[in-house]
Structures are given as C-alpha cells and as structure tokens.
C-alpha cells in the first residue's frame, strides 16, 4: 500500500528547512508548544489539498516557499509558491517531471490520480480530510451533527444515492408546489382582467358591421368619381367636336391645297438635288484645272523616259564592273598567299629540300604559270573596268534623276486616269446642266401656278388664315430662298 514516506518544508512559516520521515501506519507528531507541529500539518494539507490559499505562510524575509511530499513508491509532489508564481510539480516513479500551473483553488486531477489522496464528502456539502487528524480534533464522526453522521454512514454502505434522490425529489416537489401556487394566482388575476373586457365580443360584431359599411361607401365613392370623370370627358369631347366641325367648314378646299403642297415639296427636293449636283460640277471644274496644270508640267515626259532607260543601262554596266573588281581583289589576295608560302618554304631543312626539290619546283612552276595568266587577265579586265567606271562619276546624280522620273511616271498615270474622269464628268455636267435648266423652268411655272391658286383661295394652307398679296409674295419668296 502506498503511504507518505517523507515531507520537506522550506521557508514555510517557522520552518527554514525541515524534513520528517514517516513509517507505514499511524504517525504522531509530538513536541513542546510553538515548535512548529501545526505548521507541519498545515504544510502537508497545503500540498495535498491546496489549502489554505494565498501566500501569507511564506517565511518572513523570503520570496518563496515549498513543501515536498515523497511517497513509498518514489513518487514526489512538490508545492511551490512565490509572490508571482503558483506551481505544482509531480515526479513519477521514474523521476519524470510534470509541471502544473493555472489550476485555481483545486488540485490538478493528474496529481490526485497519482497519489490517491483526496477529501471525502460526508454529505452533499461537508467534506473531511480523513487521512490527517489535527490537535484537539474529536473522534471521527462523533463530533459531527447527527444528519452528517447518517449521511456519512449512508455513503459508506451506498445508500447516499437514495438520500440524494429523495432530497432532489422533495426539492422538486417544493419548487413545483410554489410554481403551482404562483400560476393559480396568475390565472385568477387574468380571469378578473378578462371580465373587464367582456364587452369586446359585441364591440367586435359592431366593428365588422362598420367595416362592411365602410367598404360599401368606398365602392360608391369610387363609382361617383368615375362617373364625374366620364361626364367631364364627355363635355370636353363635345366641345372638341364643335371646334373640329367649324374647322372642317373652313377646310372645304383643303384637298386641292394638299395636292399643290405635295407637288411643291417634290419640286423643292428636286431643286435641292440639282443644287448639290451643281456644287459637284464646280468641284470637278477645279480638279480639271489642276489636272491641266499637271499636264503642262509633263510636256517633256518622252525625253525624260529616254534618259531613264539610258541611266538604267549604265547602272547595269556599273554592277558588272563592280563584280569584276571583286574578282581582281580575290586574285591579288591569292598572289599574296602564294608569296607568303614561298617565303616559308625557303626556311625548311636542307634534307627536306633535297628530297622534295624536284616535285616542289614542278608544282610551283605550274602554280606560278597559272597565277601569272590569271593576273594578266585580271589586269586587263581591271584596266577596262577602271575606264568604264570613270564614265560613272556622276552616277549619284543619275540615281536622283531616276527617282524623279519614277515619280513623274506615277503622276502621268494618275493624270491619264484623271483625264478620263474629267471627260466623263464634263459629259455628265452638260447633261445635268440641261436638266437643271429644264427643272428651273418647271419650278418657275409651278410657283406661278401656286401663286395664282393662293390668290384664288385667299387662305393660308398652313394656318388657314386670310392672306393678301404681300403674304403670298412672302410664301413664294420662302420657296425661292430654299432654291
């Protein structure tokens, strides 16, 4: 069986550093008064049950205190307290350390499970540390109340469950009885309040009747407003019919005027079309004049074309000569290479010269002969090319002239296209001019007829008011302005 084997107190109340060893079974601490016996019991309780709380038991002049309990299975529990730290430290059988902080007023469950010591509840509220007996403490249970002794004995034999259930049941019955009494009082109070509103049934029936009457009145008001609107609309329509009838009497000859007006609109549209064409003809005249000036600038185009062909031939010949010059440069480089090789061959050993002398001389003679022939041919070609190149000193000027000729040819092609367009436009212009003259004659004739009709009717075709000669002239003038 596990039992407490040793306790060590450091800076706990009167103990600077004290250690006590216990035996298995009952242990009694004896000694003179004020020797620290109660402090030892208080330290053991502090480590086992976390009682008392606070830090007043730290020795005067010290900043921390601790109580260490060592059990028979080498398990240790250390309770450490400073002014800012509150800690439990558990050492298991293998010496492994576990630190606990922030556990409140109780003991960490891991420590209770490890040491197996805790307070025993004698009833639902009172608890007792049965492992430790203090000085002047009475015998177990004999100093307690009768109800506490009965509850403790019941808990020992397991009937505390029935006691707790009976207690809870009685409490529930008492609460239910109080609730029933309160509800009965509320019911009586509500019944009295309901009696005060007994007249509401008749009032509800009366309210329904009034709502029905209100709905009927609203429907009748809606019908009334609808009939008033219909009556006002009828009066307005009747008045409009009278106005329209009087206007129709004034518009007996309106159909004739409408036909005349339609013809006048058609003629005005044709006139606007002719004016647009006239503007196009003016624009084409300007283009024709510009084209004629371009033609005058291009009178000598045939001579320029011949010069362009000559320059093109000269350019081709220049390209050929440049190719010949490149070939001459290649031959010159080959001669230089062979000369360098000849100088290097002269530095070879005498033995090597004697062995390959005949073959080397033969190959050199053949190479030199071929080189000489190529050199002579290239010299002749070079002289011919130089003479030919001297003729092209002014080739840059010729290139500029060629560019100008190309631009001139492009302008000439554009001029030919413009000439054809001008010829077509001239023909159309003559046709449109003739059509315009005919339309002008027709418009003048129709305006005169329209003027005579206005004089005959004596009424404006737009506002139907009376018109005189001045207003007729104003209307005709309006059409002439549009023309």
CSV table of C-alpha atoms in Angstrom, one decimal:
chain,number,residue,atom,x,y,z
A,1,UNK,CA,0.0,0.0,0.0
A,2,UNK,CA,1.3,3.5,-0.9
A,3,UNK,CA,2.0,5.8,2.1
A,4,UNK,CA,3.7,9.1,2.8
A,5,UNK,CA,7.4,8.4,3.5
A,6,UNK,CA,8.9,11.9,3.9
A,7,UNK,CA,8.0,15.6,4.0
A,8,UNK,CA,10.3,18.5,3.4
A,9,UNK,CA,9.4,22.1,4.3
A,10,UNK,CA,11.4,25.1,3.0
A,11,UNK,CA,10.6,28.7,4.2
A,12,UNK,CA,7.1,27.6,5.3
A,13,UNK,CA,6.0,29.7,8.3
A,14,UNK,CA,8.5,29.0,11.1
A,15,UNK,CA,10.4,26.3,9.2
A,16,UNK,CA,13.6,27.4,7.4
A,17,UNK,CA,14.3,23.9,6.1
A,18,UNK,CA,12.8,20.9,7.9
A,19,UNK,CA,12.5,17.2,6.9
A,20,UNK,CA,10.4,14.5,8.6
A,21,UNK,CA,10.3,10.8,7.8
A,22,UNK,CA,7.2,8.7,8.4
A,23,UNK,CA,6.6,4.9,8.8
A,24,UNK,CA,3.9,2.8,7.3
A,25,UNK,CA,0.8,3.0,9.5
A,26,UNK,CA,-0.1,5.7,12.1
A,27,UNK,CA,2.3,8.5,12.7
A,28,UNK,CA,2.0,11.1,15.5
A,29,UNK,CA,3.9,14.4,15.7
A,30,UNK,CA,4.7,15.4,19.3
A,31,UNK,CA,6.8,18.2,20.8
A,32,UNK,CA,6.6,21.3,23.0
A,33,UNK,CA,4.4,24.2,22.2
A,34,UNK,CA,5.4,26.7,19.5
A,35,UNK,CA,7.8,24.2,18.0
A,36,UNK,CA,6.1,24.1,14.5
A,37,UNK,CA,3.9,21.0,14.8
A,38,UNK,CA,0.8,22.7,13.4
A,39,UNK,CA,2.9,24.3,10.6
A,40,UNK,CA,3.9,20.8,9.5
A,41,UNK,CA,0.3,19.6,9.4
A,42,UNK,CA,-0.6,22.8,7.6
A,43,UNK,CA,2.2,22.3,5.0
A,44,UNK,CA,1.1,18.7,4.4
A,45,UNK,CA,-2.5,19.8,3.9
A,46,UNK,CA,-1.3,22.7,1.6
A,47,UNK,CA,0.5,20.2,-0.6
A,48,UNK,CA,-2.3,17.6,-0.6
A,49,UNK,CA,-5.5,19.7,-0.7
A,50,UNK,CA,-4.2,23.2,-1.9
A,51,UNK,CA,-5.4,24.7,1.4
A,52,UNK,CA,-5.0,27.4,2.6
A,53,UNK,CA,-4.9,29.8,-0.3
A,54,UNK,CA,-2.8,32.9,-0.5
A,55,UNK,CA,0.9,33.5,0.2
A,56,UNK,CA,0.9,34.7,3.9
A,57,UNK,CA,2.6,31.5,5.0
A,58,UNK,CA,5.9,32.4,3.3
A,59,UNK,CA,8.6,32.8,5.9
A,60,UNK,CA,9.4,36.4,6.8
A,61,UNK,CA,12.2,37.9,4.7
A,62,UNK,CA,11.9,35.1,2.0
A,63,UNK,CA,10.4,35.3,-1.5
A,64,UNK,CA,9.3,31.7,-2.0
A,65,UNK,CA,8.4,28.6,0.0
A,66,UNK,CA,7.9,24.9,-0.9
A,67,UNK,CA,6.6,21.7,0.6
A,68,UNK,CA,7.7,18.3,-0.9
A,69,UNK,CA,5.9,15.1,-0.2
A,70,UNK,CA,7.7,11.8,-1.0
A,71,UNK,CA,5.7,8.5,-1.1
A,72,UNK,CA,6.7,4.9,-0.7
A,73,UNK,CA,6.7,4.2,-4.5
A,74,UNK,CA,9.3,7.1,-5.0
A,75,UNK,CA,6.5,9.4,-6.3
A,76,UNK,CA,7.1,13.0,-5.3
A,77,UNK,CA,4.7,16.0,-5.2
A,78,UNK,CA,6.3,19.5,-4.8
A,79,UNK,CA,4.1,22.5,-4.0
A,80,UNK,CA,5.9,25.8,-4.8
A,81,UNK,CA,4.7,29.4,-4.1
A,82,UNK,CA,6.2,32.8,-4.8
A,83,UNK,CA,4.6,36.2,-4.8
A,84,UNK,CA,4.0,35.8,-8.6
A,85,UNK,CA,4.1,32.1,-9.2
A,86,UNK,CA,1.8,29.2,-8.0
A,87,UNK,CA,3.0,25.8,-9.1
A,88,UNK,CA,2.6,22.0,-8.6
A,89,UNK,CA,5.5,19.7,-9.7
A,90,UNK,CA,4.9,15.9,-10.0
A,91,UNK,CA,7.7,13.4,-10.2
A,92,UNK,CA,6.6,9.9,-11.1
A,93,UNK,CA,8.3,6.6,-10.2
A,94,UNK,CA,10.9,7.0,-13.0
A,95,UNK,CA,11.7,10.6,-11.9
A,96,UNK,CA,10.0,12.2,-14.9
A,97,UNK,CA,8.9,15.8,-14.1
A,98,UNK,CA,5.4,17.3,-14.8
A,99,UNK,CA,4.7,21.0,-14.0
A,100,UNK,CA,1.2,22.3,-13.4
A,101,UNK,CA,0.1,26.0,-13.3
A,102,UNK,CA,-3.2,27.8,-13.5
A,103,UNK,CA,-5.2,25.2,-11.6
A,104,UNK,CA,-7.3,27.6,-9.5
A,105,UNK,CA,-8.3,26.5,-5.9
A,106,UNK,CA,-8.3,22.8,-6.5
A,107,UNK,CA,-5.6,20.2,-7.0
A,108,UNK,CA,-4.8,19.0,-10.6
A,109,UNK,CA,-6.6,15.7,-11.3
A,110,UNK,CA,-3.3,14.1,-12.5
A,111,UNK,CA,-1.8,14.6,-9.1
A,112,UNK,CA,-4.9,13.2,-7.3
A,113,UNK,CA,-4.8,10.1,-9.6
A,114,UNK,CA,-1.1,9.6,-8.9
A,115,UNK,CA,-1.1,9.8,-5.1
A,116,UNK,CA,-4.7,8.6,-4.4
A,117,UNK,CA,-5.4,11.1,-1.6
A,118,UNK,CA,-8.3,13.5,-1.5
A,119,UNK,CA,-11.0,14.8,0.8
A,120,UNK,CA,-14.1,12.6,1.4
A,121,UNK,CA,-17.6,14.1,1.2
A,122,UNK,CA,-19.6,13.2,4.3
A,123,UNK,CA,-22.8,14.6,2.8
A,124,UNK,CA,-23.6,16.8,-0.2
A,125,UNK,CA,-21.8,19.8,1.2
A,126,UNK,CA,-19.4,18.9,4.0
A,127,UNK,CA,-16.0,17.2,3.2
A,128,UNK,CA,-13.3,15.9,5.6
A,129,UNK,CA,-9.6,15.0,5.3
A,130,UNK,CA,-9.8,11.5,6.9
A,131,UNK,CA,-6.0,10.9,6.3
A,132,UNK,CA,-4.9,13.6,8.8
A,133,UNK,CA,-6.1,14.4,12.3
A,134,UNK,CA,-5.2,17.7,13.9
A,135,UNK,CA,-4.6,18.6,17.6
A,136,UNK,CA,-7.7,18.7,19.8
A,137,UNK,CA,-9.8,17.3,17.0
A,138,UNK,CA,-12.7,14.9,18.2
A,139,UNK,CA,-13.1,11.3,17.2
A,140,UNK,CA,-14.2,10.7,13.6
A,141,UNK,CA,-17.9,11.4,13.0
A,142,UNK,CA,-18.7,11.6,16.8
A,143,UNK,CA,-18.2,15.4,16.8
A,144,UNK,CA,-20.3,15.9,13.7
A,145,UNK,CA,-24.1,16.5,13.5
A,146,UNK,CA,-26.5,13.6,13.5
A,147,UNK,CA,-27.5,14.3,9.9
A,148,UNK,CA,-23.9,14.4,8.9
A,149,UNK,CA,-23.1,11.1,10.6
A,150,UNK,CA,-26.2,9.5,9.0
A,151,UNK,CA,-25.2,10.8,5.5
A,152,UNK,CA,-21.6,9.6,6.0
A,153,UNK,CA,-22.7,6.1,7.1
A,154,UNK,CA,-25.1,6.0,4.2
A,155,UNK,CA,-22.3,6.9,1.8
A,156,UNK,CA,-20.2,4.1,3.3
A,157,UNK,CA,-22.8,1.5,2.5
A,158,UNK,CA,-24.0,3.1,-0.8
A,159,UNK,CA,-27.5,4.4,0.2
A,160,UNK,CA,-26.5,8.0,-0.3
A,161,UNK,CA,-27.9,7.7,-3.8
A,162,UNK,CA,-31.3,7.1,-2.4
A,163,UNK,CA,-30.9,10.0,0.0
A,164,UNK,CA,-29.7,12.3,-2.8
A,165,UNK,CA,-32.6,11.2,-5.0
A,166,UNK,CA,-35.1,11.8,-2.1
A,167,UNK,CA,-33.7,15.2,-1.4
A,168,UNK,CA,-33.8,16.2,-5.0
A,169,UNK,CA,-37.4,14.9,-5.3
A,170,UNK,CA,-38.5,16.8,-2.2
A,171,UNK,CA,-36.8,19.9,-3.6
A,172,UNK,CA,-38.5,19.5,-7.0
A,173,UNK,CA,-41.9,18.9,-5.2
A,174,UNK,CA,-41.4,22.1,-3.2
A,175,UNK,CA,-40.5,24.1,-6.3
A,176,UNK,CA,-43.4,22.6,-8.2
A,177,UNK,CA,-45.8,23.5,-5.4
A,178,UNK,CA,-44.5,27.1,-5.3
A,179,UNK,CA,-44.8,27.3,-9.1
A,180,UNK,CA,-48.4,25.9,-9.0
A,181,UNK,CA,-49.4,28.4,-6.4
A,182,UNK,CA,-47.9,31.3,-8.4
A,183,UNK,CA,-49.7,30.0,-11.6
A,184,UNK,CA,-53.0,29.7,-9.8
A,185,UNK,CA,-52.7,33.3,-8.6
A,186,UNK,CA,-51.9,34.5,-12.1
A,187,UNK,CA,-54.9,32.6,-13.5
A,188,UNK,CA,-57.2,34.3,-11.0
A,189,UNK,CA,-55.7,37.6,-11.9
A,190,UNK,CA,-56.1,37.1,-15.6
A,191,UNK,CA,-59.7,35.9,-15.2
A,192,UNK,CA,-60.5,39.1,-13.4
A,193,UNK,CA,-58.9,41.1,-16.1
A,194,UNK,CA,-60.8,39.2,-18.8
A,195,UNK,CA,-64.1,40.0,-17.1
A,196,UNK,CA,-63.3,43.7,-17.6
A,197,UNK,CA,-63.2,43.2,-21.4
A,198,UNK,CA,-66.4,41.1,-21.7
A,199,UNK,CA,-68.0,43.9,-23.8
A,200,UNK,CA,-65.4,43.3,-26.6
A,201,UNK,CA,-67.5,40.5,-28.3
A,202,UNK,CA,-70.4,42.9,-29.0
A,203,UNK,CA,-67.9,45.5,-30.0
A,204,UNK,CA,-66.2,43.1,-32.4
A,205,UNK,CA,-69.5,42.4,-34.1
A,206,UNK,CA,-70.3,46.1,-34.4
A,207,UNK,CA,-66.8,46.7,-35.8
A,208,UNK,CA,-67.4,44.1,-38.5
A,209,UNK,CA,-70.7,45.8,-39.5
A,210,UNK,CA,-68.9,49.2,-39.6
A,211,UNK,CA,-66.1,47.8,-41.8
A,212,UNK,CA,-68.7,46.3,-44.2
A,213,UNK,CA,-70.5,49.7,-44.4
A,214,UNK,CA,-67.1,51.5,-44.9
A,215,UNK,CA,-66.2,49.1,-47.8
A,216,UNK,CA,-69.6,49.8,-49.4
A,217,UNK,CA,-69.2,53.6,-49.0
A,218,UNK,CA,-65.7,53.4,-50.6
A,219,UNK,CA,-67.0,51.5,-53.6
A,220,UNK,CA,-69.8,54.0,-54.1
A,221,UNK,CA,-67.3,56.9,-53.9
A,222,UNK,CA,-65.1,55.2,-56.5
A,223,UNK,CA,-68.1,54.9,-58.8
A,224,UNK,CA,-69.1,58.5,-58.2
A,225,UNK,CA,-65.6,59.7,-59.1
A,226,UNK,CA,-65.6,57.5,-62.2
A,227,UNK,CA,-68.9,59.0,-63.3
A,228,UNK,CA,-67.7,62.5,-62.7
A,229,UNK,CA,-64.6,61.8,-64.9
A,230,UNK,CA,-66.8,60.4,-67.6
A,231,UNK,CA,-69.0,63.5,-67.5
A,232,UNK,CA,-66.1,65.9,-67.8
A,233,UNK,CA,-64.6,63.8,-70.6
A,234,UNK,CA,-68.0,63.9,-72.4
A,235,UNK,CA,-68.1,67.7,-72.2
A,236,UNK,CA,-64.5,68.0,-73.5
A,237,UNK,CA,-65.2,65.7,-76.4
A,238,UNK,CA,-68.4,67.6,-77.2
A,239,UNK,CA,-66.5,70.9,-77.2
A,240,UNK,CA,-63.7,69.4,-79.4
A,241,UNK,CA,-66.4,68.1,-81.9
A,242,UNK,CA,-67.8,71.6,-82.2
A,243,UNK,CA,-64.3,73.0,-82.9
A,244,UNK,CA,-63.5,70.4,-85.4
A,245,UNK,CA,-66.8,70.9,-87.2
A,246,UNK,CA,-66.1,74.6,-87.6
A,247,UNK,CA,-62.6,73.9,-88.8
A,248,UNK,CA,-63.9,71.4,-91.4
A,249,UNK,CA,-66.2,74.0,-92.7
A,250,UNK,CA,-63.2,76.3,-93.2
A,251,UNK,CA,-61.3,73.4,-95.0
A,252,UNK,CA,-63.5,72.6,-97.9
A,253,UNK,CA,-60.8,73.2,-100.4
A,254,UNK,CA,-58.0,71.6,-98.4
A,255,UNK,CA,-57.6,68.6,-100.8
A,256,UNK,CA,-56.7,70.9,-103.7
A,257,UNK,CA,-54.2,72.7,-101.5
A,258,UNK,CA,-52.7,69.4,-100.2
A,259,UNK,CA,-52.0,68.3,-103.8
A,260,UNK,CA,-50.4,71.6,-104.6
A,261,UNK,CA,-48.3,71.4,-101.5
A,262,UNK,CA,-47.1,67.8,-102.3
A,263,UNK,CA,-46.1,68.9,-105.8
A,264,UNK,CA,-44.3,71.9,-104.3
A,265,UNK,CA,-42.4,69.6,-101.9
A,266,UNK,CA,-41.4,67.3,-104.7
A,267,UNK,CA,-40.1,70.2,-106.8
A,268,UNK,CA,-38.2,71.6,-103.8
A,269,UNK,CA,-36.5,68.2,-103.3
A,270,UNK,CA,-35.5,68.1,-107.0
A,271,UNK,CA,-34.2,71.7,-106.7
A,272,UNK,CA,-32.0,70.7,-103.7
A,273,UNK,CA,-30.8,67.7,-105.7
A,274,UNK,CA,-29.9,69.9,-108.7
A,275,UNK,CA,-28.1,72.4,-106.4
A,276,UNK,CA,-26.0,69.5,-105.0
A,277,UNK,CA,-25.1,68.4,-108.5
A,278,UNK,CA,-24.2,71.9,-109.4
A,279,UNK,CA,-21.7,72.0,-106.4
A,280,UNK,CA,-20.2,68.7,-107.6
A,281,UNK,CA,-19.7,70.2,-111.1
A,282,UNK,CA,-17.9,73.2,-109.6
A,283,UNK,CA,-15.6,70.9,-107.6
A,284,UNK,CA,-14.9,68.8,-110.7
A,285,UNK,CA,-14.1,72.0,-112.7
A,286,UNK,CA,-11.4,72.8,-110.0
A,287,UNK,CA,-10.0,69.3,-110.4
A,288,UNK,CA,-9.9,69.7,-114.2
A,289,UNK,CA,-7.9,72.9,-113.9
A,290,UNK,CA,-5.5,71.2,-111.5
A,291,UNK,CA,-5.1,68.3,-113.9
A,292,UNK,CA,-4.5,70.6,-116.9
A,293,UNK,CA,-1.7,72.3,-114.9
A,294,UNK,CA,-0.1,68.9,-114.2
A,295,UNK,CA,-0.3,68.1,-118.0
A,296,UNK,CA,1.5,71.3,-118.8
A,297,UNK,CA,4.3,70.3,-116.3
A,298,UNK,CA,4.6,66.9,-118.0
A,299,UNK,CA,5.2,68.0,-121.7
A,300,UNK,CA,8.8,66.7,-121.8
A,301,UNK,CA,7.9,63.2,-120.4
A,302,UNK,CA,9.1,61.3,-123.5
A,303,UNK,CA,12.6,62.8,-123.2
A,304,UNK,CA,12.8,62.0,-119.6
A,305,UNK,CA,11.7,58.4,-120.3
A,306,UNK,CA,14.6,58.0,-122.8
A,307,UNK,CA,17.1,59.4,-120.3
A,308,UNK,CA,15.7,57.0,-117.7
A,309,UNK,CA,16.3,54.0,-120.0
A,310,UNK,CA,19.9,55.1,-120.7
A,311,UNK,CA,20.6,55.5,-117.0
A,312,UNK,CA,19.2,52.1,-116.3
A,313,UNK,CA,21.6,50.5,-118.8
A,314,UNK,CA,24.5,52.4,-117.3
A,315,UNK,CA,23.6,51.2,-113.8
A,316,UNK,CA,23.6,47.5,-115.0
A,317,UNK,CA,27.1,48.0,-116.5
A,318,UNK,CA,28.3,49.5,-113.3
A,319,UNK,CA,27.1,46.5,-111.4
A,320,UNK,CA,29.0,44.2,-113.8
A,321,UNK,CA,32.2,46.2,-113.3
A,322,UNK,CA,31.9,46.1,-109.5
A,323,UNK,CA,31.8,42.3,-109.8
A,324,UNK,CA,35.0,42.3,-111.9
A,325,UNK,CA,36.7,44.5,-109.3
A,326,UNK,CA,35.8,41.9,-106.6
A,327,UNK,CA,37.4,39.1,-108.7
A,328,UNK,CA,40.6,41.2,-109.2
A,329,UNK,CA,40.8,41.7,-105.4
A,330,UNK,CA,40.5,37.9,-104.9
A,331,UNK,CA,43.3,37.2,-107.3
A,332,UNK,CA,45.6,39.8,-105.6
A,333,UNK,CA,45.0,38.1,-102.3
A,334,UNK,CA,45.8,34.7,-103.8
A,335,UNK,CA,49.1,36.0,-105.1
A,336,UNK,CA,50.0,37.4,-101.7
A,337,UNK,CA,49.2,34.0,-100.1
A,338,UNK,CA,51.4,32.2,-102.6
A,339,UNK,CA,54.2,34.7,-102.0
A,340,UNK,CA,54.0,34.0,-98.2
A,341,UNK,CA,54.1,30.3,-98.8
A,342,UNK,CA,57.2,30.7,-100.9
A,343,UNK,CA,59.0,32.6,-98.2
A,344,UNK,CA,58.1,29.9,-95.6
A,345,UNK,CA,59.2,27.1,-97.9
A,346,UNK,CA,62.7,28.7,-98.1
A,347,UNK,CA,63.2,28.1,-94.3
A,348,UNK,CA,62.8,24.3,-94.4
A,349,UNK,CA,65.7,22.0,-93.7
A,350,UNK,CA,68.2,21.1,-96.4
A,351,UNK,CA,67.4,17.4,-96.1
A,352,UNK,CA,63.7,18.0,-96.8
A,353,UNK,CA,64.6,20.4,-99.7
A,354,UNK,CA,66.8,17.8,-101.4
A,355,UNK,CA,64.1,15.0,-101.0
A,356,UNK,CA,61.2,17.1,-102.4
A,357,UNK,CA,63.0,19.6,-104.5
A,358,UNK,CA,62.1,18.3,-107.9
A,359,UNK,CA,58.4,17.8,-107.1
A,360,UNK,CA,58.1,21.2,-105.3
A,361,UNK,CA,59.7,23.1,-108.2
A,362,UNK,CA,57.4,21.5,-110.7
A,363,UNK,CA,54.3,22.3,-108.7
A,364,UNK,CA,55.5,25.8,-108.1
A,365,UNK,CA,56.2,26.4,-111.7
A,366,UNK,CA,52.7,25.2,-112.7
A,367,UNK,CA,51.1,27.3,-110.0
A,368,UNK,CA,53.0,30.4,-110.9
A,369,UNK,CA,52.2,30.0,-114.5
A,370,UNK,CA,48.5,29.7,-113.8
A,371,UNK,CA,48.7,32.7,-111.4
A,372,UNK,CA,50.5,34.8,-114.0
A,373,UNK,CA,47.9,34.0,-116.6
A,374,UNK,CA,45.1,34.9,-114.2
A,375,UNK,CA,46.9,38.0,-113.1
A,376,UNK,CA,47.5,39.2,-116.6
A,377,UNK,CA,43.8,38.6,-117.5
A,378,UNK,CA,42.7,40.4,-114.3
A,379,UNK,CA,45.0,43.3,-115.1
A,380,UNK,CA,43.4,43.7,-118.5
A,381,UNK,CA,39.9,43.4,-117.0
A,382,UNK,CA,40.8,45.9,-114.3
A,383,UNK,CA,42.0,48.5,-116.8
A,384,UNK,CA,38.8,48.1,-118.8
A,385,UNK,CA,36.8,48.4,-115.6
A,386,UNK,CA,38.6,51.5,-114.5
A,387,UNK,CA,37.9,53.2,-117.8
A,388,UNK,CA,34.3,52.1,-117.6
A,389,UNK,CA,33.9,53.3,-114.0
A,390,UNK,CA,35.3,56.8,-115.0
A,391,UNK,CA,32.2,57.2,-117.1
A,392,UNK,CA,30.0,56.9,-114.0
A,393,UNK,CA,31.4,59.7,-111.8
A,394,UNK,CA,28.0,61.3,-111.8
A,395,UNK,CA,26.0,58.2,-111.1
A,396,UNK,CA,24.5,59.7,-107.9
A,397,UNK,CA,23.0,62.5,-109.9
A,398,UNK,CA,21.6,59.9,-112.3
A,399,UNK,CA,20.0,58.0,-109.4
A,400,UNK,CA,18.3,61.2,-108.2
A,401,UNK,CA,17.0,61.8,-111.8
A,402,UNK,CA,15.8,58.2,-111.9
A,403,UNK,CA,13.8,58.7,-108.7
A,404,UNK,CA,12.3,61.9,-110.1
A,405,UNK,CA,11.4,60.1,-113.3
A,406,UNK,CA,9.6,57.3,-111.4
A,407,UNK,CA,7.6,59.9,-109.5
A,408,UNK,CA,6.8,61.7,-112.8
A,409,UNK,CA,5.7,58.4,-114.4
A,410,UNK,CA,3.4,57.8,-111.5
A,411,UNK,CA,2.0,61.3,-111.8
A,412,UNK,CA,1.5,60.7,-115.5
A,413,UNK,CA,-0.5,57.5,-114.9
A,414,UNK,CA,-2.6,59.4,-112.4
A,415,UNK,CA,-3.1,62.2,-114.9
A,416,UNK,CA,-4.3,59.8,-117.6
A,417,UNK,CA,-6.9,58.4,-115.1
A,418,UNK,CA,-8.0,62.0,-114.1
A,419,UNK,CA,-8.3,62.9,-117.8
A,420,UNK,CA,-10.7,60.1,-118.4
A,421,UNK,CA,-12.7,61.0,-115.3
A,422,UNK,CA,-12.8,64.7,-116.4
A,423,UNK,CA,-14.1,63.7,-119.8
A,424,UNK,CA,-16.9,61.6,-118.1
A,425,UNK,CA,-17.7,64.4,-115.6
A,426,UNK,CA,-17.8,67.0,-118.4
A,427,UNK,CA,-20.4,64.9,-120.2
A,428,UNK,CA,-22.4,64.4,-117.1
A,429,UNK,CA,-22.1,68.2,-116.2
A,430,UNK,CA,-23.5,69.1,-119.6
A,431,UNK,CA,-26.4,66.7,-119.1
A,432,UNK,CA,-27.1,67.8,-115.6
A,433,UNK,CA,-26.9,71.5,-116.6
A,434,UNK,CA,-29.6,70.9,-119.3
A,435,UNK,CA,-31.7,69.0,-116.7
A,436,UNK,CA,-31.2,71.9,-114.2
A,437,UNK,CA,-32.4,74.5,-116.8
A,438,UNK,CA,-35.5,72.4,-117.5
A,439,UNK,CA,-36.2,72.0,-113.8
A,440,UNK,CA,-35.8,75.7,-113.2
A,441,UNK,CA,-38.4,76.4,-115.9
A,442,UNK,CA,-40.8,73.9,-114.5
A,443,UNK,CA,-40.3,75.2,-110.9
A,444,UNK,CA,-40.9,78.8,-112.0
A,445,UNK,CA,-44.0,77.7,-113.9
A,446,UNK,CA,-45.3,75.7,-110.8
A,447,UNK,CA,-44.6,78.6,-108.5
A,448,UNK,CA,-46.6,81.0,-110.7
A,449,UNK,CA,-49.5,78.4,-110.7
A,450,UNK,CA,-49.2,78.1,-106.9
A,451,UNK,CA,-49.3,81.9,-106.6
A,452,UNK,CA,-52.4,82.1,-108.7
A,453,UNK,CA,-54.1,79.4,-106.6
A,454,UNK,CA,-53.2,81.2,-103.4
A,455,UNK,CA,-54.7,84.4,-104.7
A,456,UNK,CA,-57.8,82.5,-105.8
A,457,UNK,CA,-58.3,80.7,-102.4
A,458,UNK,CA,-57.3,83.7,-100.3
A,459,UNK,CA,-56.5,81.3,-97.3
A,460,UNK,CA,-53.0,80.3,-96.0
A,461,UNK,CA,-52.6,76.5,-96.5
A,462,UNK,CA,-50.7,76.2,-93.1
A,463,UNK,CA,-52.6,78.3,-90.6
A,464,UNK,CA,-55.9,78.7,-92.6
A,465,UNK,CA,-55.9,82.5,-92.0
A,466,UNK,CA,-56.8,85.1,-94.6
A,467,UNK,CA,-53.8,86.2,-96.8
A,468,UNK,CA,-53.2,89.1,-99.2
A,469,UNK,CA,-50.7,89.8,-102.0
A,470,UNK,CA,-47.9,90.6,-99.5
A,471,UNK,CA,-48.3,87.3,-97.7
A,472,UNK,CA,-48.5,85.4,-101.0
A,473,UNK,CA,-45.2,87.1,-102.1
A,474,UNK,CA,-43.7,86.2,-98.7
A,475,UNK,CA,-44.6,82.5,-99.2
A,476,UNK,CA,-43.3,82.4,-102.8
A,477,UNK,CA,-40.1,84.2,-101.5
A,478,UNK,CA,-39.6,81.4,-98.9
A,479,UNK,CA,-39.5,78.8,-101.7
A,480,UNK,CA,-37.2,80.9,-103.7
A,481,UNK,CA,-34.8,81.2,-100.7
A,482,UNK,CA,-34.8,77.4,-100.4
A,483,UNK,CA,-34.0,77.2,-104.1
